[in-house]
mmCIF file of C-alpha atoms in Angstrom:
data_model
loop_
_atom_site.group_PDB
_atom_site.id
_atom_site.type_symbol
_atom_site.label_atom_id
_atom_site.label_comp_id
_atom_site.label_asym_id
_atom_site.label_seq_id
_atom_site.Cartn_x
_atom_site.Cartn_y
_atom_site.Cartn_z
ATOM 1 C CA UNK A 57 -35.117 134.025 108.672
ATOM 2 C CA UNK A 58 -36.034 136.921 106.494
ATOM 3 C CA UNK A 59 -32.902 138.517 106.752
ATOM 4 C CA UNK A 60 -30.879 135.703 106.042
ATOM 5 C CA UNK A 61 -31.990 135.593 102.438
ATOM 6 C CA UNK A 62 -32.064 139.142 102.586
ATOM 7 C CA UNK A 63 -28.037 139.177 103.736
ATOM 8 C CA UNK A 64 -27.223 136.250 100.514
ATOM 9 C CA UNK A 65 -28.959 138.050 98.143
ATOM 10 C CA UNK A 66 -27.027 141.318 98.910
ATOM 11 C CA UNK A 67 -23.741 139.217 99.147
ATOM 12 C CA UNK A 68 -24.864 137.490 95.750
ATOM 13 C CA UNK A 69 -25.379 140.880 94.223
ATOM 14 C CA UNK A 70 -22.219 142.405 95.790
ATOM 15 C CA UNK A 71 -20.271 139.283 94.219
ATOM 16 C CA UNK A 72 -22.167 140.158 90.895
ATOM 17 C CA UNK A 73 -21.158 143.253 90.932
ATOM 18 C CA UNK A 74 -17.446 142.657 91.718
ATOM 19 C CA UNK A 75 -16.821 139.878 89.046
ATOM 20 C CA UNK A 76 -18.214 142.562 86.597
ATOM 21 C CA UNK A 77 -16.224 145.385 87.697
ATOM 22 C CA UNK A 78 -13.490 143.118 87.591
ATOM 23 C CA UNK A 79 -14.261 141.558 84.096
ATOM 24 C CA UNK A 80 -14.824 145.219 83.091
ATOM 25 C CA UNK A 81 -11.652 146.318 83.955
ATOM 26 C CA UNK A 82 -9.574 143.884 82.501
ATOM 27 C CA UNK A 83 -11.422 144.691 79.139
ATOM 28 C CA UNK A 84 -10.483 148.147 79.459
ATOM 29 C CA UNK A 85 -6.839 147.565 80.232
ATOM 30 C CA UNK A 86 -6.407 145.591 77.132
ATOM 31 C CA UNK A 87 -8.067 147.895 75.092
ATOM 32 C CA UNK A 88 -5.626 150.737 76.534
ATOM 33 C CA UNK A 89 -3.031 148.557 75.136
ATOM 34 C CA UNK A 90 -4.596 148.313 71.991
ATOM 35 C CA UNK A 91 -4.884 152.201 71.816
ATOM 36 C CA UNK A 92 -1.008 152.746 73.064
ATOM 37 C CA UNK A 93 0.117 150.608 70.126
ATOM 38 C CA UNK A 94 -2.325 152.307 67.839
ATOM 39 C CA UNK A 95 -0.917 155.651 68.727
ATOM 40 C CA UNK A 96 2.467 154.542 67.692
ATOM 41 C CA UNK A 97 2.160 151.974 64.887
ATOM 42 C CA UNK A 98 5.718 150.733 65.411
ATOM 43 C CA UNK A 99 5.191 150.196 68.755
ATOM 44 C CA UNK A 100 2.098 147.451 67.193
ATOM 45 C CA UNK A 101 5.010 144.850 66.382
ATOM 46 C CA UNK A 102 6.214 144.360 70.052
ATOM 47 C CA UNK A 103 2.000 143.433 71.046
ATOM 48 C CA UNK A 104 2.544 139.843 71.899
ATOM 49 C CA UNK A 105 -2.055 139.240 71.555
ATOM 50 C CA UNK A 106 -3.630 138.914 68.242
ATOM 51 C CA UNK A 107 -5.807 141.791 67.973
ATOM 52 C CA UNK A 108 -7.723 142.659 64.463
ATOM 53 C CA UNK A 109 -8.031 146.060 64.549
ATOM 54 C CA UNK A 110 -4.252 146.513 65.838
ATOM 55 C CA UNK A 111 -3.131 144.755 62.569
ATOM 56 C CA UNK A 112 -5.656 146.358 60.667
ATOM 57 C CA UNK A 113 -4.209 149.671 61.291
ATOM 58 C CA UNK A 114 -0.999 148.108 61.049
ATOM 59 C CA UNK A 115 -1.722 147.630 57.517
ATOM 60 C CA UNK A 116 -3.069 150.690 56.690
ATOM 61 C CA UNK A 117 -0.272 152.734 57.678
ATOM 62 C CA UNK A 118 2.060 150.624 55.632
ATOM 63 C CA UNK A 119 -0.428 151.389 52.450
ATOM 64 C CA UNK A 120 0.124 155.143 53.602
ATOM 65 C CA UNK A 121 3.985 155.129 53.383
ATOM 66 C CA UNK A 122 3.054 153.503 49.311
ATOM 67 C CA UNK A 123 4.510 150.312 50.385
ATOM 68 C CA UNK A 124 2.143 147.976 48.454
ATOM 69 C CA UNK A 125 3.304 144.438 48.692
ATOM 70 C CA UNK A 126 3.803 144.984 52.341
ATOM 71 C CA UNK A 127 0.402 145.991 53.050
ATOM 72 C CA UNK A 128 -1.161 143.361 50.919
ATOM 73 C CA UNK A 129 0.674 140.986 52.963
ATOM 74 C CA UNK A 130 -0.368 142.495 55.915
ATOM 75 C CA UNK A 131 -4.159 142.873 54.939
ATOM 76 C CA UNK A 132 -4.208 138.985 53.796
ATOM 77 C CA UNK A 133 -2.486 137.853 57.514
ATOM 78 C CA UNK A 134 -5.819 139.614 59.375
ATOM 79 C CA UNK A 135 -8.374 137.227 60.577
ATOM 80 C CA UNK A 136 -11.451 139.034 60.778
ATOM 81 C CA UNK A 137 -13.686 135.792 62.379
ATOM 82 C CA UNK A 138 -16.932 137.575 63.339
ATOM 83 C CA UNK A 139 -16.243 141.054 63.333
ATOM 84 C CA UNK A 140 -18.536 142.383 60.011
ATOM 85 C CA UNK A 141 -17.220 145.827 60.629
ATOM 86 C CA UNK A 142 -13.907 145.055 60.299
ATOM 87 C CA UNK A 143 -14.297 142.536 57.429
ATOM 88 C CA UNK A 144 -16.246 145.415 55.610
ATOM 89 C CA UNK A 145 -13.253 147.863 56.157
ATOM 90 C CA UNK A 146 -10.834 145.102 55.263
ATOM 91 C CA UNK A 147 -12.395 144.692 51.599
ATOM 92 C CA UNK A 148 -12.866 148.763 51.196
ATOM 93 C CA UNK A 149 -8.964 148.902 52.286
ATOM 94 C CA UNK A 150 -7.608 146.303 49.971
ATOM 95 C CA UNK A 151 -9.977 147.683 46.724
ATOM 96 C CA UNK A 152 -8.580 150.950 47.507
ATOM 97 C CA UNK A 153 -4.871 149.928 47.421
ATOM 98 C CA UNK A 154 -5.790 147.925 43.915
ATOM 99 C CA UNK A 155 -6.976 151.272 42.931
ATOM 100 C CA UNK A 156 -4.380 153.257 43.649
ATOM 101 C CA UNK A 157 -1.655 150.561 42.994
ATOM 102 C CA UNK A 158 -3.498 150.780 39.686
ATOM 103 C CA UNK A 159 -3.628 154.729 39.122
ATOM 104 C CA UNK A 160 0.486 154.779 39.439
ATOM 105 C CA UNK A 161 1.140 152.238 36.930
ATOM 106 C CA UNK A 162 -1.249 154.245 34.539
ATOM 107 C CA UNK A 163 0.958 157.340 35.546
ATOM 108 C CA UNK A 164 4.080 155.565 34.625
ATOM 109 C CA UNK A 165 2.336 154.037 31.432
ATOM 110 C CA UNK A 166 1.904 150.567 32.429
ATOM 111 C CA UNK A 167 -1.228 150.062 31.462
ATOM 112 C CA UNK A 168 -1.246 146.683 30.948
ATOM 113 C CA UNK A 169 -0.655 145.931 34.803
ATOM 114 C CA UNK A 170 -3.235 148.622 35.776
ATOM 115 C CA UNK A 171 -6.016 146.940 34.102
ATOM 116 C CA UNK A 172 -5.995 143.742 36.415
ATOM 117 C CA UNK A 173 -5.714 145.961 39.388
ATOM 118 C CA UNK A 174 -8.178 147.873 38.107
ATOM 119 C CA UNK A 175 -10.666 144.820 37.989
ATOM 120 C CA UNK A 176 -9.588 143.664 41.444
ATOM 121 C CA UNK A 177 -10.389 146.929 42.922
ATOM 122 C CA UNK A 178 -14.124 146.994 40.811
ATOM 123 C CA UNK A 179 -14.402 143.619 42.084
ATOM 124 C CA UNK A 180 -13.785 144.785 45.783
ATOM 125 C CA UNK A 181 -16.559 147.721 45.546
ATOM 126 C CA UNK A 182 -19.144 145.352 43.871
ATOM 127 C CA UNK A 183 -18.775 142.461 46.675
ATOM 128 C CA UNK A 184 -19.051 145.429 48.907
ATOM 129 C CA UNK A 185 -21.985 147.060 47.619
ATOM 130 C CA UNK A 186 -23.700 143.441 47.537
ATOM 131 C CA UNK A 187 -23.117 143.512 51.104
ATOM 132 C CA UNK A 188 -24.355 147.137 51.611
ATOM 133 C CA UNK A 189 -26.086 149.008 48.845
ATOM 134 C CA UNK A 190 -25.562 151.911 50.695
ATOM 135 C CA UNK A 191 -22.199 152.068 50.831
ATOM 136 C CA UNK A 192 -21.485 155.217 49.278
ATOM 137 C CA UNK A 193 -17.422 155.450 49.609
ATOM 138 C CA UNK A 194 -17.639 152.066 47.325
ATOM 139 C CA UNK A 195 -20.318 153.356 44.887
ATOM 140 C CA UNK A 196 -18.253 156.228 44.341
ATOM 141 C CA UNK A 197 -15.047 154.162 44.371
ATOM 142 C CA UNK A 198 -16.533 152.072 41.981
ATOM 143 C CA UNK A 199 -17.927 154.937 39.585
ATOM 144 C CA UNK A 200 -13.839 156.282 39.628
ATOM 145 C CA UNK A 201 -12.644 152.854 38.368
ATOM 146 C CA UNK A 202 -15.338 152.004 35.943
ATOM 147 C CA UNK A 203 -14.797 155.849 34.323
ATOM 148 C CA UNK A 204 -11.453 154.329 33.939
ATOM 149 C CA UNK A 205 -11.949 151.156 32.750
ATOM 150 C CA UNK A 206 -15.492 150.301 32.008
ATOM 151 C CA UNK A 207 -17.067 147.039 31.100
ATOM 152 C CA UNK A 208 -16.679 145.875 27.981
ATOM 153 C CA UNK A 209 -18.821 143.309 26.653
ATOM 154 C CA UNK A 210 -17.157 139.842 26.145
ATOM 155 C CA UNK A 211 -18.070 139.462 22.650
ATOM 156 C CA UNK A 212 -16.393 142.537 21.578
ATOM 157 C CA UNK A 213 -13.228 141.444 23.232
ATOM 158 C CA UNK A 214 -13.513 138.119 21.820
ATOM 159 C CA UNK A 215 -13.642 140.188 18.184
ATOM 160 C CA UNK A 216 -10.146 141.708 18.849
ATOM 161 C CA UNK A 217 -8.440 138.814 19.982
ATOM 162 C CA UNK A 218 -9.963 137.168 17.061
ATOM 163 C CA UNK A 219 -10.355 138.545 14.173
ATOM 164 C CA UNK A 220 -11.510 135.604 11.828
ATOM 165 C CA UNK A 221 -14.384 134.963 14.183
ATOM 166 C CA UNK A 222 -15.616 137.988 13.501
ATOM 167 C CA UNK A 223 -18.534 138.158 10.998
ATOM 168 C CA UNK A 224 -17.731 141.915 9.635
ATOM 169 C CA UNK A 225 -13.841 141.164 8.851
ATOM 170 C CA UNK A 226 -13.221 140.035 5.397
ATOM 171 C CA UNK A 227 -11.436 136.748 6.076
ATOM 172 C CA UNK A 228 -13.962 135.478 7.780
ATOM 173 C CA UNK A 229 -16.197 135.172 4.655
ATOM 174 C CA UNK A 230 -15.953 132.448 2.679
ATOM 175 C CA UNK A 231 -16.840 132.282 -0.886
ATOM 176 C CA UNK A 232 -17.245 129.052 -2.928
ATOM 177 C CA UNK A 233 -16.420 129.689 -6.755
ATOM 178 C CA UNK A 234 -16.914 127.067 -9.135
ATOM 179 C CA UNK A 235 -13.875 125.171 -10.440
ATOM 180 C CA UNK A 236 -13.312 125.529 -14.527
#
């Protein structure tokens, strides 16, 4: 009678250990898959799963080759559901291609479309930092971008837009003279 329950438990275990080896296996061959098609990006489009990190990289290398709207499109179609990681990597991706996206159009002296860019990608390191204070690629990130365009304070922008509000400009006083 003893080794009856002896003999299941061992076939119990042996079946335990089969399903896992099994389960483990399968895991591994879809992550080879994930690794061929991250060896050769192009090779990404013809993956038939949904895979975050495939189209994660699929976006970066896009935002290598300087092809902006692409990989802004391609950044916005990744669902990151649980993954933190890759949600954290997502937002440090897309501030940087603000940032840099911003940097060109101050080389070709459009700085009036750098400066939104340039808030986006501020925006990006701040919800990061939040996040992680620790973050030290987005503090430094960050530091670039506000050396570039820092914070201005809203009533001083409110001044220059306008000027009659403005207590030191001259129209804005009003003087009442007597009538003769």
């Amino acid at each position: 009678m003893d080794w009856r329950i002896a003999d299941k438990l061992i076939a119990g275990l042996v079946s335990f250990l089969l399903a896992a080896v099994l389960y483990d296996g399968y895991r591994l061959l879809q992550e080879s898959r994930v690794n061929r098609a991250l060896e050769n990006i192009e090779a990404a489009e013809g993956v038939d799963f949904d895979h975050g990190r495939l189209h994660f990289a699929r976006a970066w290398a896009l935002q290598q080759e300087g092809k902006f709207e692409d990989a802004l499109k391609a950044y916005g179609a990744i669902d990151v559901g649980n993954d933190e990681r890759l949600g954290a990597d997502l937002s440090y991706n897309l501030a940087n291609l603000y940032f840099r996206r911003a940097l060109q159009f101050r080389e070709e002296g459009a700085d009036d479309l750098a400066l939104p860019l340039i808030e986006l990608a501020k925006e990006g390191y701040r919800e990061l930092l939040r996040a992680n204070s620790q973050d030290w690629a987005a503090k430094y990130n960050l530091e670039l971008a506000l050396k570039i365009a820092p914070e201005t304070d809203l009533e001083e922008v409110e001044e220059e837009r306008n000027p009659e509000h403005n207590p030191r400009a001259a129209a804005g006083v009003q003087v009442r003279k007597r009538l003769p």
